[in-house]
């Protein structure tokens, strides 16, 4: 099996990073929901084991750690999208590039949110 082409590698990198960002968005939403539920339970007096405040603080720390991931991740997405744009430009100049890989690369690049690219 031949080694993957540079355009395919760049396409897969952008795809992986955008998928990772979606995962973290989902995780952030889940953590927010857990914190809201814990706070509601605490206000309602449902603190059977007496550690609800501690759990809320711990969940808050996890939430902040998840938020901290977004800055560097967005930067990596921007860089990967730029590399993909360069590979697309190179591939369009080179007639030997697989048309299917080029089309997939353009599709993936178009799917990257514009504030990231």
Tab-separated table of C-alpha atoms in Angstrom:
chain	number	residue	atom	x	y	z
A	1	UNK	CA	0.000	0.000	0.000
A	2	UNK	CA	1.495	3.354	-0.978
A	3	UNK	CA	2.166	6.034	1.605
A	4	UNK	CA	-0.634	8.585	1.982
A	5	UNK	CA	-0.194	11.738	-0.045
A	6	UNK	CA	0.547	15.063	1.685
A	7	UNK	CA	-2.933	16.342	0.796
A	8	UNK	CA	-4.538	13.279	2.360
A	9	UNK	CA	-2.474	13.697	5.530
A	10	UNK	CA	-3.441	17.389	5.776
A	11	UNK	CA	-7.109	16.524	5.171
A	12	UNK	CA	-7.082	13.893	7.901
A	13	UNK	CA	-5.411	16.313	10.331
A	14	UNK	CA	-8.129	18.939	9.834
A	15	UNK	CA	-10.843	16.292	10.139
A	16	UNK	CA	-9.347	14.917	13.357
A	17	UNK	CA	-8.973	18.348	14.944
A	18	UNK	CA	-12.501	19.485	14.084
A	19	UNK	CA	-13.861	16.199	15.446
A	20	UNK	CA	-11.853	16.743	18.619
A	21	UNK	CA	-13.311	20.250	18.963
A	22	UNK	CA	-16.850	18.873	18.605
A	23	UNK	CA	-16.087	16.328	21.325
A	24	UNK	CA	-14.876	19.048	23.696
A	25	UNK	CA	-17.950	21.178	22.948
A	26	UNK	CA	-20.124	18.202	23.869
A	27	UNK	CA	-18.078	17.607	27.027
A	28	UNK	CA	-18.406	21.285	28.006
A	29	UNK	CA	-22.169	21.117	27.622
A	30	UNK	CA	-22.312	17.925	29.676
A	31	UNK	CA	-20.225	19.445	32.468
A	32	UNK	CA	-22.409	22.563	32.555
A	33	UNK	CA	-25.493	20.365	32.870
A	34	UNK	CA	-23.947	18.353	35.716
A	35	UNK	CA	-23.009	21.519	37.612
A	36	UNK	CA	-26.484	23.002	37.157
A	37	UNK	CA	-28.068	19.767	38.402
A	38	UNK	CA	-25.769	19.603	41.422
A	39	UNK	CA	-26.468	23.244	42.296
A	40	UNK	CA	-30.221	22.686	41.950
A	41	UNK	CA	-30.017	19.599	44.181
A	42	UNK	CA	-28.018	21.547	46.767
A	43	UNK	CA	-30.563	24.385	46.815
A	44	UNK	CA	-33.379	21.860	47.157
A	45	UNK	CA	-31.640	20.361	50.180
A	46	UNK	CA	-30.750	17.056	48.515
A	47	UNK	CA	-27.259	16.709	49.998
A	48	UNK	CA	-27.464	13.296	51.645
A	49	UNK	CA	-23.731	12.690	51.969
A	50	UNK	CA	-22.780	16.325	52.713
A	51	UNK	CA	-20.181	16.762	50.014
A	52	UNK	CA	-22.213	18.510	47.307
A	53	UNK	CA	-20.235	21.754	47.600
A	54	UNK	CA	-16.969	19.858	47.168
A	55	UNK	CA	-18.325	17.995	44.140
A	56	UNK	CA	-19.528	21.276	42.611
A	57	UNK	CA	-16.043	22.799	43.084
A	58	UNK	CA	-14.428	19.738	41.505
A	59	UNK	CA	-16.825	19.843	38.559
A	60	UNK	CA	-16.086	23.568	38.209
A	61	UNK	CA	-12.354	22.827	38.006
A	62	UNK	CA	-12.998	20.192	35.339
A	63	UNK	CA	-15.126	22.711	33.442
A	64	UNK	CA	-12.317	25.292	33.517
A	65	UNK	CA	-9.807	22.685	32.316
A	66	UNK	CA	-12.078	21.847	29.404
A	67	UNK	CA	-12.478	25.539	28.531
A	68	UNK	CA	-8.683	25.925	28.570
A	69	UNK	CA	-8.387	23.363	25.772
A	70	UNK	CA	-10.257	25.513	23.244
A	71	UNK	CA	-7.641	28.262	22.720
A	72	UNK	CA	-4.751	25.997	21.716
A	73	UNK	CA	-7.103	23.666	19.840
A	74	UNK	CA	-8.509	26.508	17.731
A	75	UNK	CA	-4.944	27.602	16.932
A	76	UNK	CA	-4.057	24.058	15.829
A	77	UNK	CA	-7.180	23.961	13.636
A	78	UNK	CA	-6.207	27.278	12.028
A	79	UNK	CA	-2.686	26.016	11.337
A	80	UNK	CA	-3.929	22.697	9.951
A	81	UNK	CA	-6.459	24.486	7.718
A	82	UNK	CA	-3.697	26.741	6.388
A	83	UNK	CA	-1.522	23.706	5.610
A	84	UNK	CA	-4.480	22.099	3.864
A	85	UNK	CA	-5.044	25.250	1.793
A	86	UNK	CA	-1.378	25.133	0.768
A	87	UNK	CA	-1.662	21.454	-0.156
A	88	UNK	CA	-4.790	22.156	-2.206
A	89	UNK	CA	-3.010	24.955	-4.078
A	90	UNK	CA	-0.037	22.681	-4.736
A	91	UNK	CA	-2.299	19.818	-5.824
A	92	UNK	CA	-4.229	22.034	-8.235
A	93	UNK	CA	-0.936	23.005	-9.882
A	94	UNK	CA	0.130	19.351	-10.056
A	95	UNK	CA	-1.902	17.353	-12.561
A	96	UNK	CA	-0.870	14.036	-10.982
A	97	UNK	CA	-2.967	14.546	-7.859
A	98	UNK	CA	-5.899	12.234	-7.265
A	99	UNK	CA	-9.080	14.190	-8.069
A	100	UNK	CA	-10.989	12.339	-5.339
A	101	UNK	CA	-8.455	13.363	-2.671
A	102	UNK	CA	-8.556	16.954	-3.927
A	103	UNK	CA	-12.365	17.052	-3.793
A	104	UNK	CA	-12.358	15.574	-0.270
A	105	UNK	CA	-9.772	18.138	0.845
A	106	UNK	CA	-11.872	21.012	-0.487
A	107	UNK	CA	-14.973	19.588	1.211
A	108	UNK	CA	-13.194	19.286	4.565
A	109	UNK	CA	-11.734	22.784	4.261
A	110	UNK	CA	-15.178	24.203	3.490
A	111	UNK	CA	-16.575	22.515	6.617
A	112	UNK	CA	-14.113	24.312	8.909
A	113	UNK	CA	-15.922	27.201	10.630
A	114	UNK	CA	-14.812	30.509	9.141
A	115	UNK	CA	-13.702	31.954	12.477
A	116	UNK	CA	-11.157	29.114	12.633
A	117	UNK	CA	-9.787	29.376	9.116
